[in-house]
PDB file of C-alpha atoms in Angstrom:
ATOM      1  CA  MET A   1     106.234  99.285  99.525  1.00  0.00           C
ATOM      2  CA  ARG A   2     110.124  98.753  97.915  1.00  0.00           C
ATOM      3  CA  HIS A   3     111.695  96.192 100.125  1.00  0.00           C
ATOM      4  CA  ALA A   4     108.161  94.614 100.913  1.00  0.00           C
ATOM      5  CA  ILE A   5     107.236  92.968  97.300  1.00  0.00           C
ATOM      6  CA  ALA A   6     111.180  91.613  97.124  1.00  0.00           C
ATOM      7  CA  LEU A   7     110.238  90.196 100.737  1.00  0.00           C
ATOM      8  CA  THR A   8     107.329  88.558  99.618  1.00  0.00           C
ATOM      9  CA  LEU A   9     108.287  85.815  98.255  1.00  0.00           C
ATOM     10  CA  LEU A  10     111.425  85.748 100.672  1.00  0.00           C
ATOM     11  CA  SER A  11     108.933  84.961 103.367  1.00  0.00           C
ATOM     12  CA  LEU A  12     106.539  81.923 101.509  1.00  0.00           C
ATOM     13  CA  CYS A  13     109.937  80.735 101.920  1.00  0.00           C
ATOM     14  CA  ALA A  14     110.837  80.583 104.935  1.00  0.00           C
ATOM     15  CA  PHE A  15     107.230  80.131 106.283  1.00  0.00           C
ATOM     16  CA  SER A  16     107.484  77.098 103.944  1.00  0.00           C
ATOM     17  CA  SER A  17     110.734  75.911 105.550  1.00  0.00           C
ATOM     18  CA  ARG A  18     109.577  76.589 108.759  1.00  0.00           C
ATOM     19  CA  SER A  19     106.496  73.959 108.373  1.00  0.00           C
ATOM     20  CA  PHE A  20     108.215  71.146 106.832  1.00  0.00           C
ATOM     21  CA  ALA A  21     111.103  71.266 109.286  1.00  0.00           C
ATOM     22  CA  GLU A  22     110.423  68.261 111.060  1.00  0.00           C
ATOM     23  CA  ASP A  23     109.638  66.501 107.755  1.00  0.00           C
ATOM     24  CA  ALA A  24     113.524  67.073 106.497  1.00  0.00           C
ATOM     25  CA  PRO A  25     115.343  65.442 109.776  1.00  0.00           C
ATOM     26  CA  ALA A  26     119.163  66.471 107.429  1.00  0.00           C
ATOM     27  CA  ALA A  27     118.031  69.586 106.672  1.00  0.00           C
ATOM     28  CA  PRO A  28     119.900  71.811 108.904  1.00  0.00           C
ATOM     29  CA  THR A  29     117.789  72.644 112.309  1.00  0.00           C
ATOM     30  CA  ALA A  30     117.767  75.205 115.369  1.00  0.00           C
ATOM     31  CA  SER A  31     119.891  74.142 118.090  1.00  0.00           C
ATOM     32  CA  ALA A  32     119.206  72.251 120.794  1.00  0.00           C
ATOM     33  CA  SER A  33     118.622  75.286 122.685  1.00  0.00           C
ATOM     34  CA  GLY A  34     116.263  76.965 120.426  1.00  0.00           C
ATOM     35  CA  ASP A  35     118.980  79.730 119.103  1.00  0.00           C
ATOM     36  CA  SER A  36     120.453  79.907 115.755  1.00  0.00           C
ATOM     37  CA  PHE A  37     121.164  82.931 113.412  1.00  0.00           C
ATOM     38  CA  THR A  38     120.520  82.128 109.556  1.00  0.00           C
ATOM     39  CA  ALA A  39     122.790  84.740 107.590  1.00  0.00           C
ATOM     40  CA  GLY A  40     123.050  85.078 103.714  1.00  0.00           C
ATOM     41  CA  LEU A  41     122.793  86.726 100.456  1.00  0.00           C
ATOM     42  CA  GLY A  42     120.551  86.497  97.058  1.00  0.00           C
ATOM     43  CA  LEU A  43     118.970  88.218  94.446  1.00  0.00           C
ATOM     44  CA  ALA A  44     115.065  89.430  93.979  1.00  0.00           C
ATOM     45  CA  TYR A  45     113.701  90.158  90.483  1.00  0.00           C
ATOM     46  CA  VAL A  46     110.582  92.562  90.696  1.00  0.00           C
ATOM     47  CA  PRO A  47     108.911  95.397  89.109  1.00  0.00           C
ATOM     48  CA  GLU A  48     109.580  98.923  90.265  1.00  0.00           C
ATOM     49  CA  TYR A  49     106.618  99.945  92.202  1.00  0.00           C
ATOM     50  CA  ALA A  50     102.789  97.847  92.510  1.00  0.00           C
ATOM     51  CA  GLY A  51     101.057  97.871  89.477  1.00  0.00           C
ATOM     52  CA  SER A  52     105.071  98.899  86.671  1.00  0.00           C
ATOM     53  CA  ASP A  53     105.652  97.472  83.543  1.00  0.00           C
ATOM     54  CA  LYS A  54     109.215  97.278  84.171  1.00  0.00           C
ATOM     55  CA  SER A  55     110.511  95.490  86.903  1.00  0.00           C
ATOM     56  CA  ARG A  56     114.668  95.020  88.343  1.00  0.00           C
ATOM     57  CA  VAL A  57     117.029  91.983  90.262  1.00  0.00           C
ATOM     58  CA  LEU A  58     117.606  93.628  92.890  1.00  0.00           C
ATOM     59  CA  PRO A  59     119.787  92.470  96.304  1.00  0.00           C
ATOM     60  CA  LEU A  60     118.360  90.988  98.938  1.00  0.00           C
ATOM     61  CA  PRO A  61     119.619  90.427 102.194  1.00  0.00           C
ATOM     62  CA  VAL A  62     119.338  87.742 104.653  1.00  0.00           C
ATOM     63  CA  LEU A  63     119.944  88.036 108.332  1.00  0.00           C
ATOM     64  CA  GLU A  64     117.804  85.642 111.519  1.00  0.00           C
ATOM     65  CA  ARG A  65     118.292  85.550 114.909  1.00  0.00           C
ATOM     66  CA  THR A  66     116.380  83.956 116.881  1.00  0.00           C
ATOM     67  CA  PHE A  67     116.583  82.783 120.661  1.00  0.00           C
ATOM     68  CA  SER A  68     114.974  80.663 123.330  1.00  0.00           C
ATOM     69  CA  ASN A  69     112.687  82.736 124.635  1.00  0.00           C
ATOM     70  CA  GLY A  70     111.296  83.630 121.413  1.00  0.00           C
ATOM     71  CA  VAL A  71     112.622  87.084 120.798  1.00  0.00           C
ATOM     72  CA  PHE A  72     113.510  87.447 117.166  1.00  0.00           C
ATOM     73  CA  LEU A  73     115.394  89.958 114.519  1.00  0.00           C
ATOM     74  CA  SER A  74     115.003  89.480 111.052  1.00  0.00           C
ATOM     75  CA  THR A  75     114.881  91.593 107.566  1.00  0.00           C
ATOM     76  CA  GLN A  76     111.839  89.446 107.101  1.00  0.00           C
ATOM     77  CA  GLY A  77     109.679  90.056 110.006  1.00  0.00           C
ATOM     78  CA  GLY A  78     111.638  92.826 111.617  1.00  0.00           C
ATOM     79  CA  ILE A  79     112.378  92.849 115.501  1.00  0.00           C
ATOM     80  CA  GLY A  80     109.656  90.930 118.324  1.00  0.00           C
ATOM     81  CA  TYR A  81     108.748  87.935 120.235  1.00  0.00           C
ATOM     82  CA  GLN A  82     106.661  84.912 118.295  1.00  0.00           C
ATOM     83  CA  ALA A  83     104.941  82.229 121.160  1.00  0.00           C
ATOM     84  CA  LYS A  84     103.630  79.113 120.021  1.00  0.00           C
ATOM     85  CA  LEU A  85     101.131  77.363 121.687  1.00  0.00           C
ATOM     86  CA  GLY A  86     100.102  73.535 120.209  1.00  0.00           C
ATOM     87  CA  ASP A  87      99.491  74.226 116.754  1.00  0.00           C
ATOM     88  CA  PHE A  88      98.594  78.027 116.981  1.00  0.00           C
ATOM     89  CA  SER A  89     102.275  80.366 116.674  1.00  0.00           C
ATOM     90  CA  LEU A  90     101.232  84.306 117.923  1.00  0.00           C
ATOM     91  CA  SER A  91     103.893  86.917 117.122  1.00  0.00           C
ATOM     92  CA  ALA A  92     104.296  90.323 117.037  1.00  0.00           C
ATOM     93  CA  ALA A  93     107.414  92.649 116.074  1.00  0.00           C
ATOM     94  CA  LEU A  94     108.637  96.208 114.373  1.00  0.00           C
ATOM     95  CA  GLY A  95     109.368  96.552 111.007  1.00  0.00           C
ATOM     96  CA  TYR A  96     109.914  99.251 108.414  1.00  0.00           C
ATOM     97  CA  ASP A  97     108.577  99.813 105.248  1.00  0.00           C
ATOM     98  CA  GLY A  98     110.765 101.238 102.131  1.00  0.00           C
ATOM     99  CA  GLY A  99     108.402 103.798 100.670  1.00  0.00           C
ATOM    100  CA  ARG A 100     108.458 104.845  97.350  1.00  0.00           C
ATOM    101  CA  LYS A 101     109.972 106.838  95.654  1.00  0.00           C
ATOM    102  CA  ASP A 102     108.302 108.969  92.631  1.00  0.00           C
ATOM    103  CA  HIS A 103     111.837 109.216  90.711  1.00  0.00           C
ATOM    104  CA  LYS A 104     114.332 106.956  89.861  1.00  0.00           C
ATOM    105  CA  GLU A 105     116.978 107.823  92.025  1.00  0.00           C
ATOM    106  CA  ASN A 106     119.000 105.281  91.307  1.00  0.00           C
ATOM    107  CA  TYR A 107     118.752 101.574  89.376  1.00  0.00           C
ATOM    108  CA  PHE A 108     117.936 100.377  92.664  1.00  0.00           C
ATOM    109  CA  SER A 109     115.362 102.685  93.450  1.00  0.00           C
ATOM    110  CA  GLY A 110     112.043 105.265  92.513  1.00  0.00           C
ATOM    111  CA  SER A 111     110.403 104.838  88.821  1.00  0.00           C
ATOM    112  CA  ASP A 112     110.280 107.944  86.296  1.00  0.00           C
ATOM    113  CA  ALA A 113     106.487 106.358  85.480  1.00  0.00           C
ATOM    114  CA  LEU A 114     105.433 108.452  89.267  1.00  0.00           C
ATOM    115  CA  LYS A 115     106.767 111.762  88.567  1.00  0.00           C
ATOM    116  CA  GLY A 116     104.750 113.996  89.766  1.00  0.00           C
ATOM    117  CA  MET A 117     102.946 111.808  92.067  1.00  0.00           C
ATOM    118  CA  GLY A 118     105.230 113.331  95.600  1.00  0.00           C
ATOM    119  CA  ASP A 119     107.469 110.756  97.907  1.00  0.00           C
ATOM    120  CA  ILE A 120     105.512 108.008 100.426  1.00  0.00           C
ATOM    121  CA  ASP A 121     108.154 108.129 103.593  1.00  0.00           C
ATOM    122  CA  GLY A 122     108.996 105.400 104.972  1.00  0.00           C
ATOM    123  CA  SER A 123     107.786 104.512 107.947  1.00  0.00           C
ATOM    124  CA  ALA A 124     108.230 102.001 110.845  1.00  0.00           C
ATOM    125  CA  GLN A 125     105.567  99.372 111.231  1.00  0.00           C
ATOM    126  CA  ALA A 126     103.737  97.201 113.594  1.00  0.00           C
ATOM    127  CA  VAL A 127     103.554  93.948 112.957  1.00  0.00           C
ATOM    128  CA  LEU A 128     101.150  91.466 114.665  1.00  0.00           C
ATOM    129  CA  SER A 129     100.797  87.693 113.107  1.00  0.00           C
ATOM    130  CA  ALA A 130      99.301  84.534 114.220  1.00  0.00           C
ATOM    131  CA  GLY A 131      99.434  81.316 111.988  1.00  0.00           C
ATOM    132  CA  TYR A 132      97.999  77.565 112.498  1.00  0.00           C
ATOM    133  CA  GLN A 133      99.308  74.253 111.691  1.00  0.00           C
ATOM    134  CA  LEU A 134      96.950  72.367 110.088  1.00  0.00           C
ATOM    135  CA  GLY A 135      98.466  69.103 109.170  1.00  0.00           C
ATOM    136  CA  LYS A 136     101.211  69.909 106.698  1.00  0.00           C
ATOM    137  CA  VAL A 137      99.498  73.238 105.588  1.00  0.00           C
ATOM    138  CA  GLY A 138     100.238  76.503 107.939  1.00  0.00           C
ATOM    139  CA  LEU A 139      98.077  79.446 107.894  1.00  0.00           C
ATOM    140  CA  SER A 140      98.682  82.197 108.939  1.00  0.00           C
ATOM    141  CA  VAL A 141      96.690  85.987 109.042  1.00  0.00           C
ATOM    142  CA  SER A 142      99.238  88.863 109.884  1.00  0.00           C
ATOM    143  CA  THR A 143      98.192  92.444 109.583  1.00  0.00           C
ATOM    144  CA  LYS A 144     100.681  95.746 108.907  1.00  0.00           C
ATOM    145  CA  GLN A 145      99.995  98.898 110.878  1.00  0.00           C
ATOM    146  CA  ASN A 146     101.477 101.994 110.356  1.00  0.00           C
ATOM    147  CA  LEU A 147     103.361 103.922 113.114  1.00  0.00           C
ATOM    148  CA  GLY A 148     105.295 107.222 111.901  1.00  0.00           C
ATOM    149  CA  HIS A 149     102.316 107.618 109.644  1.00  0.00           C
ATOM    150  CA  ARG A 150      99.005 106.789 110.100  1.00  0.00           C
ATOM    151  CA  GLU A 151      97.904 108.334 107.310  1.00  0.00           C
ATOM    152  CA  TYR A 152      99.771 105.617 105.177  1.00  0.00           C
ATOM    153  CA  GLY A 153      97.016 102.937 106.250  1.00  0.00           C
ATOM    154  CA  SER A 154      97.508  98.906 107.008  1.00  0.00           C
ATOM    155  CA  THR A 155      96.978  96.315 105.308  1.00  0.00           C
ATOM    156  CA  TYR A 156      95.958  93.329 106.069  1.00  0.00           C
ATOM    157  CA  THR A 157      97.125  88.520 104.875  1.00  0.00           C
ATOM    158  CA  LEU A 158      96.287  85.681 104.701  1.00  0.00           C
ATOM    159  CA  GLY A 159      98.649  83.553 104.387  1.00  0.00           C
ATOM    160  CA  VAL A 160      99.116  79.763 103.130  1.00  0.00           C
ATOM    161  CA  THR A 161     101.497  76.714 102.376  1.00  0.00           C
ATOM    162  CA  ALA A 162     101.631  73.014 101.703  1.00  0.00           C
ATOM    163  CA  PRO A 163     104.466  71.162 101.690  1.00  0.00           C
ATOM    164  CA  LEU A 164     105.132  69.689  97.563  1.00  0.00           C
ATOM    165  CA  TYR A 165     107.656  67.088  97.950  1.00  0.00           C
ATOM    166  CA  THR A 166     110.237  66.556 100.887  1.00  0.00           C
ATOM    167  CA  ASP A 167     112.557  64.330 101.299  1.00  0.00           C
ATOM    168  CA  ALA A 168     116.960  65.098 103.112  1.00  0.00           C
ATOM    169  CA  THR A 169     117.517  67.787 100.640  1.00  0.00           C
ATOM    170  CA  ASP A 170     115.083  68.887  98.862  1.00  0.00           C
ATOM    171  CA  GLN A 171     112.305  70.336 100.449  1.00  0.00           C
ATOM    172  CA  ILE A 172     109.618  72.129  98.045  1.00  0.00           C
ATOM    173  CA  GLY A 173     105.768  73.701  98.108  1.00  0.00           C
ATOM    174  CA  VAL A 174     103.715  76.074  97.065  1.00  0.00           C
ATOM    175  CA  GLY A 175     102.515  79.125  98.611  1.00  0.00           C
ATOM    176  CA  ALA A 176      99.510  81.701  98.232  1.00  0.00           C
ATOM    177  CA  SER A 177      98.315  84.392 100.236  1.00  0.00           C
ATOM    178  CA  ALA A 178      95.449  87.553  99.401  1.00  0.00           C
ATOM    179  CA  VAL A 179      95.914  90.599 100.612  1.00  0.00           C
ATOM    180  CA  TYR A 180      93.609  93.680 101.660  1.00  0.00           C
ATOM    181  CA  GLY A 181      94.025  97.258 102.337  1.00  0.00           C
ATOM    182  CA  ASP A 182      92.235 100.121 104.268  1.00  0.00           C
ATOM    183  CA  ASN A 183      91.503 103.951 102.788  1.00  0.00           C
ATOM    184  CA  LYS A 184      93.964 105.006 103.657  1.00  0.00           C
ATOM    185  CA  HIS A 185      96.699 102.177 101.999  1.00  0.00           C
ATOM    186  CA  MET A 186      94.313 102.108  98.246  1.00  0.00           C
ATOM    187  CA  GLN A 187      94.279 105.682  98.363  1.00  0.00           C
ATOM    188  CA  THR A 188      98.596 106.340  99.515  1.00  0.00           C
ATOM    189  CA  TYR A 189      99.738 103.752  96.995  1.00  0.00           C
ATOM    190  CA  PHE A 190      96.700 103.267  94.027  1.00  0.00           C
ATOM    191  CA  GLY A 191      94.744 106.779  94.783  1.00  0.00           C
ATOM    192  CA  VAL A 192      95.582 109.722  92.479  1.00  0.00           C
ATOM    193  CA  THR A 193      94.650 113.522  94.300  1.00  0.00           C
ATOM    194  CA  ALA A 194      93.809 116.713  92.038  1.00  0.00           C
ATOM    195  CA  ALA A 195      97.205 117.964  92.982  1.00  0.00           C
ATOM    196  CA  GLN A 196      98.792 114.446  92.259  1.00  0.00           C
ATOM    197  CA  SER A 197      96.408 114.342  88.929  1.00  0.00           C
ATOM    198  CA  ALA A 198      98.137 118.321  88.225  1.00  0.00           C
ATOM    199  CA  ALA A 199     101.825 117.311  88.494  1.00  0.00           C
ATOM    200  CA  SER A 200     101.524 113.631  87.389  1.00  0.00           C
ATOM    201  CA  GLY A 201      99.568 113.904  83.941  1.00  0.00           C
ATOM    202  CA  TYR A 202      97.192 111.200  85.806  1.00  0.00           C
ATOM    203  CA  ARG A 203      93.941 110.476  85.715  1.00  0.00           C
ATOM    204  CA  THR A 204      92.413 111.454  89.334  1.00  0.00           C
ATOM    205  CA  TYR A 205      91.718 108.326  90.785  1.00  0.00           C
ATOM    206  CA  SER A 206      90.073 107.295  94.005  1.00  0.00           C
ATOM    207  CA  ALA A 207      91.011 104.336  95.497  1.00  0.00           C
ATOM    208  CA  LYS A 208      88.619 102.558  98.541  1.00  0.00           C
ATOM    209  CA  GLY A 209      89.900  99.882 100.565  1.00  0.00           C
ATOM    210  CA  GLY A 210      89.180  96.133  99.728  1.00  0.00           C
ATOM    211  CA  PHE A 211      91.871  93.192  98.150  1.00  0.00           C
ATOM    212  CA  GLU A 212      94.445  95.503  96.932  1.00  0.00           C
ATOM    213  CA  ASN A 213      96.456  91.774  95.745  1.00  0.00           C
ATOM    214  CA  VAL A 214      96.473  87.837  95.533  1.00  0.00           C
ATOM    215  CA  ALA A 215     100.148  86.034  95.077  1.00  0.00           C
ATOM    216  CA  ALA A 216     101.238  82.820  94.157  1.00  0.00           C
ATOM    217  CA  GLY A 217     104.487  80.789  94.468  1.00  0.00           C
ATOM    218  CA  VAL A 218     106.051  77.664  94.489  1.00  0.00           C
ATOM    219  CA  HIS A 219     109.184  77.999  97.175  1.00  0.00           C
ATOM    220  CA  TRP A 220     112.413  75.720  97.287  1.00  0.00           C
ATOM    221  CA  ASN A 221     114.442  75.194  99.908  1.00  0.00           C
ATOM    222  CA  HIS A 222     117.937  72.802  98.956  1.00  0.00           C
ATOM    223  CA  VAL A 223     120.153  71.985 101.932  1.00  0.00           C
ATOM    224  CA  LEU A 224     123.916  71.860 100.687  1.00  0.00           C
ATOM    225  CA  ASP A 225     125.193  70.073 103.843  1.00  0.00           C
ATOM    226  CA  SER A 226     124.840  70.915 107.422  1.00  0.00           C
ATOM    227  CA  ASN A 227     125.836  74.249 107.185  1.00  0.00           C
ATOM    228  CA  TRP A 228     125.051  75.570 103.732  1.00  0.00           C
ATOM    229  CA  SER A 229     121.530  75.603 101.909  1.00  0.00           C
ATOM    230  CA  VAL A 230     119.706  77.758  98.397  1.00  0.00           C
ATOM    231  CA  ARG A 231     116.540  79.021  99.174  1.00  0.00           C
ATOM    232  CA  SER A 232     114.367  79.320  96.175  1.00  0.00           C
ATOM    233  CA  ALA A 233     110.861  80.190  94.955  1.00  0.00           C
ATOM    234  CA  VAL A 234     109.116  81.963  91.577  1.00  0.00           C
ATOM    235  CA  GLY A 235     105.752  83.072  92.321  1.00  0.00           C
ATOM    236  CA  VAL A 236     102.722  85.601  90.611  1.00  0.00           C
ATOM    237  CA  THR A 237     101.137  88.689  92.147  1.00  0.00           C
ATOM    238  CA  ARG A 238      97.805  89.576  90.302  1.00  0.00           C
ATOM    239  CA  LEU A 239      96.546  93.216  91.738  1.00  0.00           C
ATOM    240  CA  THR A 240      93.046  93.150  92.231  1.00  0.00           C
ATOM    241  CA  GLY A 241      89.936  96.093  92.830  1.00  0.00           C
ATOM    242  CA  ASP A 242      91.086  99.233  92.694  1.00  0.00           C
ATOM    243  CA  ALA A 243      94.211  98.740  92.712  1.00  0.00           C
ATOM    244  CA  ALA A 244      93.909  96.820  89.644  1.00  0.00           C
ATOM    245  CA  ASP A 245      91.573  99.739  87.891  1.00  0.00           C
ATOM    246  CA  SER A 246      94.706 102.491  89.401  1.00  0.00           C
ATOM    247  CA  PRO A 247      95.787 104.576  86.148  1.00  0.00           C
ATOM    248  CA  LEU A 248      99.146 104.406  87.971  1.00  0.00           C
ATOM    249  CA  THR A 249      98.838 101.066  87.264  1.00  0.00           C
ATOM    250  CA  LYS A 250     100.459  99.649  83.863  1.00  0.00           C
ATOM    251  CA  ARG A 251     100.670  95.819  83.942  1.00  0.00           C
ATOM    252  CA  LYS A 252      98.005  93.650  86.333  1.00  0.00           C
ATOM    253  CA  THR A 253      99.727  90.893  86.528  1.00  0.00           C
ATOM    254  CA  THR A 254     103.630  90.210  87.717  1.00  0.00           C
ATOM    255  CA  PRO A 255     105.738  87.822  88.432  1.00  0.00           C
ATOM    256  CA  MET A 256     108.926  87.644  90.593  1.00  0.00           C
ATOM    257  CA  LEU A 257     111.194  85.537  91.775  1.00  0.00           C
ATOM    258  CA  MET A 258     114.036  84.973  93.832  1.00  0.00           C
ATOM    259  CA  THR A 259     116.501  83.005  95.404  1.00  0.00           C
ATOM    260  CA  ALA A 260     119.535  82.733  97.953  1.00  0.00           C
ATOM    261  CA  LEU A 261     122.285  81.177  99.414  1.00  0.00           C
ATOM    262  CA  ILE A 262     121.782  80.306 103.158  1.00  0.00           C
ATOM    263  CA  TYR A 263     124.369  79.571 105.853  1.00  0.00           C
ATOM    264  CA  ARG A 264     123.554  78.476 108.910  1.00  0.00           C
ATOM    265  CA  PHE A 265     125.595  78.872 112.128  1.00  0.00           C
TER     266      PHE A 265
END
């Protein structure tokens, strides 16, 4: 989950950029064959874990390779296939969740606030998504199903994006999402068992399935030239339900910020 937090804003930014494509003819677009390759590097300011009262700046690599047959490889979306049917789009991908460490391994990973909670191992995930373009508004629904650790549960996300301003060099829009976690997911990330309570000092807590968080953000894509652009986003995430009431949650509302310099080949 530590990388998933950082990628939330990048995902909103990239999704909105696609929805702006028709309105920004001067922006970089995929080649006539449908193939494209973009690479970049950015920074993201995110909490140490969902519910942490401490944040840090993480490097954010960006690699996106798409093929005319629908296959894609992406640091954002994993390895998968996407099909577009009119205003509808469907995709299936293999992704990876980095898990969570119960101590601060280094500046980039873990949190000492979780000592005694035990590690949540990284896990391969099946990522299934569907989208619909309703005029200028993009609607999406997706699910992440853990494959390596089924006991970690699954999440389901509803998303919406809309443009605010578009011209030849700048595309600005807003996005919002709501994440639902099943019983296993909520207990894994926000629950505290009797054994964990004894080791960590947190009170025991049983987290039930429900909406984990809602998020909203503003995203901006600025075109520098035919190859270079800058993607930026700023947003806020609010934990809800049992996630908000968890003893692990020290701050329910957290700001997030990312910016990345992108090159399209």
